[in-house]
Coordinates of C-alpha atoms and ligand atoms in Angstrom, one line a residue:
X76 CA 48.5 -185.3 -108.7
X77 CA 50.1 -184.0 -105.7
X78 CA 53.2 -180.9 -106.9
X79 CA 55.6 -181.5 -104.6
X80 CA 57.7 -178.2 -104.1
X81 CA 61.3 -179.5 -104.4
X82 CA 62.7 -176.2 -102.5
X83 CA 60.0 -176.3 -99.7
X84 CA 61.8 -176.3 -96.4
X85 CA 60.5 -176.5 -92.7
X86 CA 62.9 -175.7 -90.4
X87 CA 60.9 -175.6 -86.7
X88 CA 63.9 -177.6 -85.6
X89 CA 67.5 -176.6 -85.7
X90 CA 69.3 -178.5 -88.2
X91 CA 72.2 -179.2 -85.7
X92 CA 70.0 -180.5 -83.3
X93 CA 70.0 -183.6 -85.4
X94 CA 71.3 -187.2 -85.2
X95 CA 73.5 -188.7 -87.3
X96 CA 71.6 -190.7 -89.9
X97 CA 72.1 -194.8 -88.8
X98 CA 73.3 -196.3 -91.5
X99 CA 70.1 -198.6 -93.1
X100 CA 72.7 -201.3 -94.6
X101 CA 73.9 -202.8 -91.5
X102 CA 73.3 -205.9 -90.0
X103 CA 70.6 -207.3 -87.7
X104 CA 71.7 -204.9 -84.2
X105 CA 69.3 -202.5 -85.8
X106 CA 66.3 -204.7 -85.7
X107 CA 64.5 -205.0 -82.8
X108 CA 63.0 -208.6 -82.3
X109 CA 59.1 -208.3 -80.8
X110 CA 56.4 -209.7 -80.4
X111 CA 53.3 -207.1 -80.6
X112 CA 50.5 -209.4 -79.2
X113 CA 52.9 -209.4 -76.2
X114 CA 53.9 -205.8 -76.6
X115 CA 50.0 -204.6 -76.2
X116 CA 48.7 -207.3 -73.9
X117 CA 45.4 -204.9 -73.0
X118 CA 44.1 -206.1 -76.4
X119 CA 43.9 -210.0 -76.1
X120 CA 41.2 -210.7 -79.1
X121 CA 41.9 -209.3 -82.7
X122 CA 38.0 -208.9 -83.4
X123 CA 37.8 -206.7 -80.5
X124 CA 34.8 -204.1 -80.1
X125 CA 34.4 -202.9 -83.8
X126 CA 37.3 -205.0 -85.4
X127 CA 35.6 -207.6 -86.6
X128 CA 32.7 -206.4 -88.2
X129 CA 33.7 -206.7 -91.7
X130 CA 36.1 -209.3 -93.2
X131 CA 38.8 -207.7 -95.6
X132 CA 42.0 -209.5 -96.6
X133 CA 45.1 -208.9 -94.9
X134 CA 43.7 -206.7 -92.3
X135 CA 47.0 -204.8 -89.7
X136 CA 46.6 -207.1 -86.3
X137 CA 44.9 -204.2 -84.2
X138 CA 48.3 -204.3 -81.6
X139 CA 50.7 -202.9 -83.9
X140 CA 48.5 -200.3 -84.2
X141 CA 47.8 -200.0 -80.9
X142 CA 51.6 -200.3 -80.4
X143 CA 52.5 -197.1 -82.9
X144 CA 50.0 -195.1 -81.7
X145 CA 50.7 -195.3 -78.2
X146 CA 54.6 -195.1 -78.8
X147 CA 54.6 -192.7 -81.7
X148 CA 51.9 -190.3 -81.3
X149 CA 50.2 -188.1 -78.3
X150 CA 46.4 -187.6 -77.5
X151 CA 44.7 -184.7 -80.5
X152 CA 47.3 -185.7 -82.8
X153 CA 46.7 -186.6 -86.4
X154 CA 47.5 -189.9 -88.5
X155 CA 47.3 -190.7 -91.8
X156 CA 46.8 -194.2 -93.6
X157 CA 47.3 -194.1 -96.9
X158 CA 46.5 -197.5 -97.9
X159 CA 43.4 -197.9 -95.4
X160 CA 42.3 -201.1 -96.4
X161 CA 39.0 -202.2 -93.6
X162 CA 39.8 -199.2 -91.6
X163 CA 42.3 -200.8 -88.4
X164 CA 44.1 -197.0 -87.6
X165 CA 41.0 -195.7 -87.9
X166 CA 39.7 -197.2 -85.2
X167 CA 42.7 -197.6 -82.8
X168 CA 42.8 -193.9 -83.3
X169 CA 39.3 -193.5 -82.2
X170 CA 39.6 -195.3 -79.4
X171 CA 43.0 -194.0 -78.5
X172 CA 42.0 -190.1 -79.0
X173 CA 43.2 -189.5 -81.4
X174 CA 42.3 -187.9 -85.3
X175 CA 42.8 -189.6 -88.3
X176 CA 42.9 -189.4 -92.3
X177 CA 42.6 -192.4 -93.9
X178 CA 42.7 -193.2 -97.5
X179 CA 42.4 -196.3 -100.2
X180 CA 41.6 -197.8 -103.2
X181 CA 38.7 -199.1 -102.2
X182 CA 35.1 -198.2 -102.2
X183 CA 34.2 -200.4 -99.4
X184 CA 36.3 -198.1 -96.4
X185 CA 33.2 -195.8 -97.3
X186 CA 30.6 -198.3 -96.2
X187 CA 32.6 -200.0 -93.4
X188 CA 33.8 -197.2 -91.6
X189 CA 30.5 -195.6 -90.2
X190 CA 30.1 -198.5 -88.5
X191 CA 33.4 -199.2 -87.5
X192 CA 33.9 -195.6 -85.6
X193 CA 29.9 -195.4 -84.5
X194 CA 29.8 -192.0 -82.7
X195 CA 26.2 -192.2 -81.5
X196 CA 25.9 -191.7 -78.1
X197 CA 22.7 -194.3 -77.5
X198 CA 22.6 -197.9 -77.0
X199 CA 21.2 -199.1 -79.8
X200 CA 17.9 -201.7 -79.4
X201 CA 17.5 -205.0 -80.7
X202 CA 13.7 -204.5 -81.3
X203 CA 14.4 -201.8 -83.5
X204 CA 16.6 -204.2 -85.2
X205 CA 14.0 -206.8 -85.2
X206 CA 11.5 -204.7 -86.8
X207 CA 13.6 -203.7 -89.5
X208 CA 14.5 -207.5 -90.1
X209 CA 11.2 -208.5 -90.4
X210 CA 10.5 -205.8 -92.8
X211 CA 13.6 -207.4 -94.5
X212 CA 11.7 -210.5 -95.1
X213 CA 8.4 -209.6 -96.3
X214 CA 10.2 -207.2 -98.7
X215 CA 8.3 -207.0 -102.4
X216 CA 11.2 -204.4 -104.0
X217 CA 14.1 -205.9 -106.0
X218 CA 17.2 -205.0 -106.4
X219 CA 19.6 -206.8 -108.7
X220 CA 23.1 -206.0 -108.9
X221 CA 24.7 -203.8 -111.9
X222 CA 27.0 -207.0 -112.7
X223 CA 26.6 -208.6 -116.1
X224 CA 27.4 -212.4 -114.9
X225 CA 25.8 -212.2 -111.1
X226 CA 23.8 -215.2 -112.3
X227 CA 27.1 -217.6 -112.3
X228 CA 27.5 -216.7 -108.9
X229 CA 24.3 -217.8 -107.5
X230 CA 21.5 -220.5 -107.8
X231 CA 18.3 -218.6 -108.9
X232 CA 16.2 -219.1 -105.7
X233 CA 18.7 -217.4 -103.5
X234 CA 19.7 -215.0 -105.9
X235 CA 15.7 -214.2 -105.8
X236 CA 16.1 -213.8 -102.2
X237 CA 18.9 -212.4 -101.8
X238 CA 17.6 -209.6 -104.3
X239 CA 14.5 -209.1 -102.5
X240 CA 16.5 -208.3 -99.4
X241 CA 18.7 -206.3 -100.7
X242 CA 16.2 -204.2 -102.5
X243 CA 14.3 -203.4 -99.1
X244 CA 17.7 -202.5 -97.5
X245 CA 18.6 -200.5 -100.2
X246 CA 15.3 -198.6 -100.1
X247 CA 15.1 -198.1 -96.9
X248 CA 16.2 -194.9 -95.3
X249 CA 19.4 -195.2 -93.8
X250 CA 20.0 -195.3 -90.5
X251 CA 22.5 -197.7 -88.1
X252 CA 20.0 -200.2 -88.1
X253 CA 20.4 -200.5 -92.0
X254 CA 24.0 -200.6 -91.9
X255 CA 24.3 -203.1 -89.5
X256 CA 22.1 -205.3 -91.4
X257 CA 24.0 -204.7 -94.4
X258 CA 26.9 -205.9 -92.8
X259 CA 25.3 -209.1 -92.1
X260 CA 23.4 -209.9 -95.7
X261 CA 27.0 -209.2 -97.0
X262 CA 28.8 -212.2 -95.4
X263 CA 25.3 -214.1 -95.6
X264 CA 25.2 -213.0 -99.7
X265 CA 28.8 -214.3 -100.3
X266 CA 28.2 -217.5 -97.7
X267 CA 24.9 -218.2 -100.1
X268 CA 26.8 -217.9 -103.6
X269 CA 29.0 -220.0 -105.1
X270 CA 32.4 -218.0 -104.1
X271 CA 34.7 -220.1 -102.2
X272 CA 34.1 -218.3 -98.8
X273 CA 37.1 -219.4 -97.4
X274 CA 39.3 -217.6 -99.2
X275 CA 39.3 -213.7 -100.4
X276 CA 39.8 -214.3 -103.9
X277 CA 36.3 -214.5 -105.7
X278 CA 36.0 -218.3 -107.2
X279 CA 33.4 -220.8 -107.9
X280 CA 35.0 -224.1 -106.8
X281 CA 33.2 -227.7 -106.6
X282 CA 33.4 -228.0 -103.1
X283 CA 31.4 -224.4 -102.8
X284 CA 29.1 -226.0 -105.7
X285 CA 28.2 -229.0 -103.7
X286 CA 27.6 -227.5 -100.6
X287 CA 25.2 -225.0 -102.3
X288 CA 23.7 -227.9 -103.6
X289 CA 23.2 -229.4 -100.6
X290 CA 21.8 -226.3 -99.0
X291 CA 18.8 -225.4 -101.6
X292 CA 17.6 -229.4 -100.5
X293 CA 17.2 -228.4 -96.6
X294 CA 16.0 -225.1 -95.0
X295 CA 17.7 -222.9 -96.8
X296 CA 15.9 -220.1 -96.6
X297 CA 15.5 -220.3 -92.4
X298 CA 19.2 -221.2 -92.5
X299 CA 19.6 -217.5 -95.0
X300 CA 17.7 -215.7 -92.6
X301 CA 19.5 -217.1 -89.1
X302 CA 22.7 -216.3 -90.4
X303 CA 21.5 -212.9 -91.2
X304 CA 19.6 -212.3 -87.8
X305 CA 22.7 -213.8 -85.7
X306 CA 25.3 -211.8 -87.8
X307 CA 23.2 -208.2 -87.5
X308 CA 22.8 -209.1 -84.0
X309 CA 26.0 -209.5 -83.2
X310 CA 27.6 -206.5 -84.9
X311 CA 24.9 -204.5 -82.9
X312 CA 26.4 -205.8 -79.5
X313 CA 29.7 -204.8 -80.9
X314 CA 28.3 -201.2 -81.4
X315 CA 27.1 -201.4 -78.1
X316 CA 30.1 -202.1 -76.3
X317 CA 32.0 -199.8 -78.7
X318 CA 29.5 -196.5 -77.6
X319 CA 30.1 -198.2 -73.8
X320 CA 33.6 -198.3 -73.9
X321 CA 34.0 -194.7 -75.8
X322 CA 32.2 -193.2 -72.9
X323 CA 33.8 -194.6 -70.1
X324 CA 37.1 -193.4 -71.7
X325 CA 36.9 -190.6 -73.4
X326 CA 35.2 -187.7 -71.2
X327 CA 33.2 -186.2 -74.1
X328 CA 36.5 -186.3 -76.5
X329 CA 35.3 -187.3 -80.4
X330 CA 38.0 -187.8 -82.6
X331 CA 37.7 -186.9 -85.9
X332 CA 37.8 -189.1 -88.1
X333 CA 37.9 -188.9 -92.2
X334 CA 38.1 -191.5 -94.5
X335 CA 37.9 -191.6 -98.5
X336 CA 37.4 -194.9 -100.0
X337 CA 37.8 -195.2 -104.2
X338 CA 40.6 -192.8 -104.1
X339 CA 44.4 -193.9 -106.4
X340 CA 46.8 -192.9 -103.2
X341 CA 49.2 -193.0 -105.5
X342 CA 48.3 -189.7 -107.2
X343 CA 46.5 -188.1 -104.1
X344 CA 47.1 -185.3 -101.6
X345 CA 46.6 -185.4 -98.4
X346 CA 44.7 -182.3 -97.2
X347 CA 46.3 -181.6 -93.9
X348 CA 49.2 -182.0 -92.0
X349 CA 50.2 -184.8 -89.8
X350 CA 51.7 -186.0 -86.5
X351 CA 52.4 -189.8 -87.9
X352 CA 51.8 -191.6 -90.7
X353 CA 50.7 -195.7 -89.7
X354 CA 50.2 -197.9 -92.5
X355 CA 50.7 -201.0 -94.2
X356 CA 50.9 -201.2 -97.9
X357 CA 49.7 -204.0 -100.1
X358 CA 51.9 -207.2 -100.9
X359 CA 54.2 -207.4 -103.7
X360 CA 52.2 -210.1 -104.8
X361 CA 49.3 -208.6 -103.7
X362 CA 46.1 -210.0 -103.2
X363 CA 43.5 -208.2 -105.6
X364 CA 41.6 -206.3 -103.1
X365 CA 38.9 -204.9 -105.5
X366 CA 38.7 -208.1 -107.4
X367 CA 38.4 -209.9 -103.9
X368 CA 35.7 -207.9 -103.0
X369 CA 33.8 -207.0 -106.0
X370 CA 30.5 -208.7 -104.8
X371 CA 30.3 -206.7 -101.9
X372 CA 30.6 -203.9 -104.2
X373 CA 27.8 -205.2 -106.6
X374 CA 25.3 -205.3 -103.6
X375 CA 26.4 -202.6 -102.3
X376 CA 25.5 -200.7 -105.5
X377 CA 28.7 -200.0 -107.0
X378 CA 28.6 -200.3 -110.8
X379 CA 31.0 -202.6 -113.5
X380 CA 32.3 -199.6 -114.6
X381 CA 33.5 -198.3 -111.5
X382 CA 35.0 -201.8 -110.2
X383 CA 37.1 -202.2 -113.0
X384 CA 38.1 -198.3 -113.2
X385 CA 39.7 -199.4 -109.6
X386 CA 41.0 -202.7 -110.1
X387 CA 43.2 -200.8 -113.2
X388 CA 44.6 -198.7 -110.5
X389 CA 45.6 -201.6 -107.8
X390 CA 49.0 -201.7 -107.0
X391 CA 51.5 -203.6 -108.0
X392 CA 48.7 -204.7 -111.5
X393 CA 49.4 -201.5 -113.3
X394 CA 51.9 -199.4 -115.2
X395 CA 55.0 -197.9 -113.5
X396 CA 55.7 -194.5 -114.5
X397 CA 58.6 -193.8 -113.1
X398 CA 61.6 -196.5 -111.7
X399 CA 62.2 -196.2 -107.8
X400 CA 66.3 -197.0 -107.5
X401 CA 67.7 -197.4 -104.6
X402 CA 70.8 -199.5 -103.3
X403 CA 69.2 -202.8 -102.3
X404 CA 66.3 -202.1 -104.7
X405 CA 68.8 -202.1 -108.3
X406 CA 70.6 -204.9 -106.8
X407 CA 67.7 -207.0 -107.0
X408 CA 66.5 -205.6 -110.0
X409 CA 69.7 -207.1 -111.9
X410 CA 69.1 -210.4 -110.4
X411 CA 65.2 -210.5 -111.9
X412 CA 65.4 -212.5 -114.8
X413 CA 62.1 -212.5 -115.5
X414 CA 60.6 -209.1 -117.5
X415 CA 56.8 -209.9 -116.3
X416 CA 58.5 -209.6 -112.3
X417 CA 60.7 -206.8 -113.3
X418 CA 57.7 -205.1 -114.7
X419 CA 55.7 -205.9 -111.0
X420 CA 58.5 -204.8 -109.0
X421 CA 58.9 -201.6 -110.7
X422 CA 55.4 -201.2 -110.7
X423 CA 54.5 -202.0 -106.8
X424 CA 58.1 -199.5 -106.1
X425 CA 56.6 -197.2 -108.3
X426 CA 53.5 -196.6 -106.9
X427 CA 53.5 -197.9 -103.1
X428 CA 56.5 -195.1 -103.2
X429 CA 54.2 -192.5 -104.8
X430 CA 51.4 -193.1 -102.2
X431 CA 53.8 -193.0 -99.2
X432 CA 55.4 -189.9 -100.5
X433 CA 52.2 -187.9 -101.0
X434 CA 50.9 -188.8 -97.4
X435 CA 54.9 -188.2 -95.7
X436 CA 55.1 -184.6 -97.5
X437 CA 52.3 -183.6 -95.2
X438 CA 54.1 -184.4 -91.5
X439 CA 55.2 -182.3 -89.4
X440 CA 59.2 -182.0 -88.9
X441 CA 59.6 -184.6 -86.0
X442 CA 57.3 -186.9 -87.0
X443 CA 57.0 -190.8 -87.0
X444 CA 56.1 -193.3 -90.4
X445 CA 55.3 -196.1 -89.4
X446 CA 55.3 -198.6 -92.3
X447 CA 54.4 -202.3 -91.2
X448 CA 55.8 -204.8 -94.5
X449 CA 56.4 -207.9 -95.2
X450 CA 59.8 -209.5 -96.5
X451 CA 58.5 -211.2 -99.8
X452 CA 59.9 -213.5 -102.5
X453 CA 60.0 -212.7 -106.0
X454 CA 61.3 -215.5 -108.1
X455 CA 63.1 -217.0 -104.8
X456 CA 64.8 -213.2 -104.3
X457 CA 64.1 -212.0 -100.9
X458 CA 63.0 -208.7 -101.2
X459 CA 63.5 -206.5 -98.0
X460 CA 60.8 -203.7 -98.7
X461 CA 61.3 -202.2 -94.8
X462 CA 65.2 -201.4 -96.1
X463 CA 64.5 -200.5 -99.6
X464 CA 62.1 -197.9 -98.3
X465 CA 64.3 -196.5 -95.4
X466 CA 67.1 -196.4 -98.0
X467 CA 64.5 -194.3 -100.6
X468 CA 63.5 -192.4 -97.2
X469 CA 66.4 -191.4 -95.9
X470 CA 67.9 -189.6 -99.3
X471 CA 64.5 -187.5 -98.8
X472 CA 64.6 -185.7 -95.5
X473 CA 63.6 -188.6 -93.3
X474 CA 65.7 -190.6 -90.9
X475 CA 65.9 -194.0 -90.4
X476 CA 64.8 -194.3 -86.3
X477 CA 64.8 -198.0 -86.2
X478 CA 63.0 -201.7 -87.1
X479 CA 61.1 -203.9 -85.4
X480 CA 60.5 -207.6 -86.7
X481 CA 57.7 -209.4 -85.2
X482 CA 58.2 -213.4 -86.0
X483 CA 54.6 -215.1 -87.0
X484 CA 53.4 -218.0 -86.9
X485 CA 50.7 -218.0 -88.7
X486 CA 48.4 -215.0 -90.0
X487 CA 44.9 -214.5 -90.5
X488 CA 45.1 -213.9 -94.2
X489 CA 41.2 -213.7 -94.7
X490 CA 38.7 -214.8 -91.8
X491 CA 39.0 -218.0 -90.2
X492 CA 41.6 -219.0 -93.1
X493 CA 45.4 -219.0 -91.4
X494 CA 47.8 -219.0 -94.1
X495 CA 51.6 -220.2 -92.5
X496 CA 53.7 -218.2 -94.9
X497 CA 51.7 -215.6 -96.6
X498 CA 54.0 -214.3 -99.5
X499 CA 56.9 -216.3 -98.1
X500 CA 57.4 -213.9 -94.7
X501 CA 58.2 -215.2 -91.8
X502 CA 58.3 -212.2 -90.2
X503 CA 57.3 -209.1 -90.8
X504 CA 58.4 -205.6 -89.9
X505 CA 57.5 -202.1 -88.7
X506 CA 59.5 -199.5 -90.2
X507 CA 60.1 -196.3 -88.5
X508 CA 61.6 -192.7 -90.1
X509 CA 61.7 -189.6 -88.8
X510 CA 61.6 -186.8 -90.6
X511 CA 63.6 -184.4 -90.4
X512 CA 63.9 -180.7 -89.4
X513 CA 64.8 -179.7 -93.1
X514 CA 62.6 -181.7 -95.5
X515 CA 63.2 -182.2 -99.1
X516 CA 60.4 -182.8 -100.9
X517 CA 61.5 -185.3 -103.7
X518 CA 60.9 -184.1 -107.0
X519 CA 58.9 -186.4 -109.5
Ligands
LIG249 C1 47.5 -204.6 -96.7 S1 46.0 -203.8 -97.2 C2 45.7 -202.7 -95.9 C3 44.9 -203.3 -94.8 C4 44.6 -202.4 -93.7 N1 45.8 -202.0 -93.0 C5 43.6 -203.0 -92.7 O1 43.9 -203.1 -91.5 O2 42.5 -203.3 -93.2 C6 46.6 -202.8 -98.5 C7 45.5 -201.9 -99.1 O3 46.1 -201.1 -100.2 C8 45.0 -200.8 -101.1 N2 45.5 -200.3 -102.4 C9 46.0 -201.0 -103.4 N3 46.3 -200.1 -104.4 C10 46.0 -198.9 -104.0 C11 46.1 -197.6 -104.6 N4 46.5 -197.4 -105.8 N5 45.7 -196.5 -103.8 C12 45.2 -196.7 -102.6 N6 45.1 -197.9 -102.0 C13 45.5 -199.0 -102.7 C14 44.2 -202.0 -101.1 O4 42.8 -201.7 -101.5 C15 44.3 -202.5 -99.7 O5 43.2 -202.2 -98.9

């Protein structure tokens, strides 16, 4: 657990020098109406270059990103995400030249990223691929996931398969060429189970059942191995064009980047300090990330043990241990009725709070936070998390710079799957504090 100092004080800055602090309760002059797919019109496709390699639930459109970088930070600089999720600052940052810290919950940042920020400097060869995927298929070694009931997520032919595959990719030494095959087999594995691929949450449903069904009567297996070849295929091209366009733009600068997956944010330090913190917490009524992804973990290797170790730690699903009060924040807590919500909000306050907190200690007087939220509903009670925060915020050495809503109509809540109102938003916000010459470091 990270000791904040309470008396630790940085003062690189004149204290005079300062602005009055806005006032966070005021109406909506403060809130600057945008749209960031029109804001950063240089990125037109949300899966661009690396993006889209790996699907992950509620992924930051890569232009807000894009947006708070190029606003809030200058080239060398470091960011921080705290609650990295598939990896999006990471690789704006890369691209933009800039270094980055990223942390989350879960274990899957550690496989997606070395893909996602490829620093080779080759182009990478589809017959080397090829080989590799023929090796694929003639494969004799098993390997079964450590996960008691993977049998009631598969019919046993594929699961044969799909064990065989997995067990000469997991053998095999590692190289690119193996990760970019695993990133195929693991949209191909859940596509050939009998999840619901259409949403993130894992669930057999009949419709998944049937078309499973359907499947093991045709030519299932080419159909297996097509999907697999296509998808490896195509992640290499993105590689590709991701070594291409790092070249051509960054005159032998490589950003560093660092990444821990299966870390509690909550109760971590960050080891350096930062120019800007970017970042987008979970929901209040979160999707279950590790739960979501847990058969990616399985094949992946991760064990039962360690899954549900995380999923205890997911925010808002666990214990608070300590109440977050703030104006707006107690207001709605007298209004909750219900002891199970109370429980969540305090919870989600509690420890989306703790997480911010640990990575904001570490920046540097002057710099930016830039927290992207939603405006969720809890028992039909708007809660305004981008005010609640700035009001927590601004008691502890940061000021509150502005707000920027940007109206959707529709997000991408998991691939292809648009979901109108996710959480009841309509719009959703980017938070932005400063922090101040003098920090206080809150005491917990
Ligand atoms: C909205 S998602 C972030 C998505 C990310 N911005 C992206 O573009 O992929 C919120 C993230 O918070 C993570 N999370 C939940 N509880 C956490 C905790 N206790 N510590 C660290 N991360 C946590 C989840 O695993 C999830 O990846």
């Amino acid at each position: 657990m990270k000791n904040h100092n309470p008396t630790e004080q940085i003062t690189l800055f004149s204290p005079n020098t300062e602005p009055e602090i806005p006032k966070v309760n005021t109406a909506s002059d403060e809130i600057e109406l945008v749209s960031f797919r029109e804001l950063v019109p240089e990125i037109n496709d949300t899966g661009y270059l690396t993006h889209a390699i790996f699907a992950y639930p509620a992924k930051f459109i890569p232009q807000i990103v894009r947006y708070a970088i190029t606003t809030y930070t200058k080239q060398g600089d470091w960011i921080v995400d705290p609650f990295a999720g598939s990896g999006t600052v990471g690789v704006e940052a890369y691209l933009c030249k800039r270094n980055a810290f990223l942390l989350d919950l879960n274990l899957l940042l550690n496989h997606i990223m070395p893909l996602k920020v490829y620093s080779g400097k080759e182009r990478l060869h589809e017959a080397d691929l090829f080989k590799l995927l023929e090796g694929m298929k003639e494969s004799k070694e098993q390997f079964i996931p450590a996960w008691s009931n993977v049998a009631y997520w598969y019919a046993p032919e594929i699961l044969e398969i799909l064990s065989h595959y997995w067990g000469f990719i997991n053998n095999t030494k590692n190289s690119v060429y193996c990760d970019i095959i695993k990133s195929g087999l693991l949209k191909a594995s859940k596509r050939f189970s009998y999840t619901e691929d259409r949403t993130p949450k894992l669930a057999r449903s009949k419709r998944k059942l049937k078309a499973v069904e359907e499947l093991l009567k045709e030519n299932w297996r080419e159909q297996l191995d097509e999907m697999v070849q296509s998808l490896s295929l195509k992640t290499l091209k993105s590689l590709n064009d991701f070594v291409m366009y790092t070249q051509q733009h960054q005159n032998d600068v490589v950003p560093e980047i660092h990444w821990q997956g299966g870390v509690d944010s909550s109760y971590t330090t960050v080891p350096r300090a930062c120019d800007a913190l970017i970042t987008s917490p979970p929901y209040l009524q979160a999707q279950e990330y590790i739960r979501s992804t847990k058969m990616e973990l399985f094949w992946l290797g991760h064990t039962e043990e360690e899954v549900r170790g995380l999923s205890r730690l997911e925010i808002p699903y666990r214990k608070a241990d300590r109440i977050i009060q703030t104006e707006t924040l107690d207001r709605i807590r007298e209004m909750l009725t219900r002891a199970d919500l109370r429980k969540r909000l305090d919870s989600y306050f509690c420890h989306t709070v703790n997480a911010l907190e640990n990575a904001m200690s570490q920046l540097k007087p002057g710099a930016a936070a830039c927290i992207f939220v939603g405006n969720p509903r809890i028992d039909g009670i708007t809660v305004e998390l981008w005010r609640i925060l700035a009001e927590y915020f601004r008691e502890r050495g940061f000021m509150f710079e502005k707000v920027y809503e940007d109206r959707i109509q529709t997000r991408k809540l998991f691939g292809g799957r648009k979901n109108k109102n996710p959480d009841g938003m309509k719009s959703e916000f980017l938070l932005i504090l400063r922090k101040r010459a003098i920090y206080q470091a809150a005491a917990r």
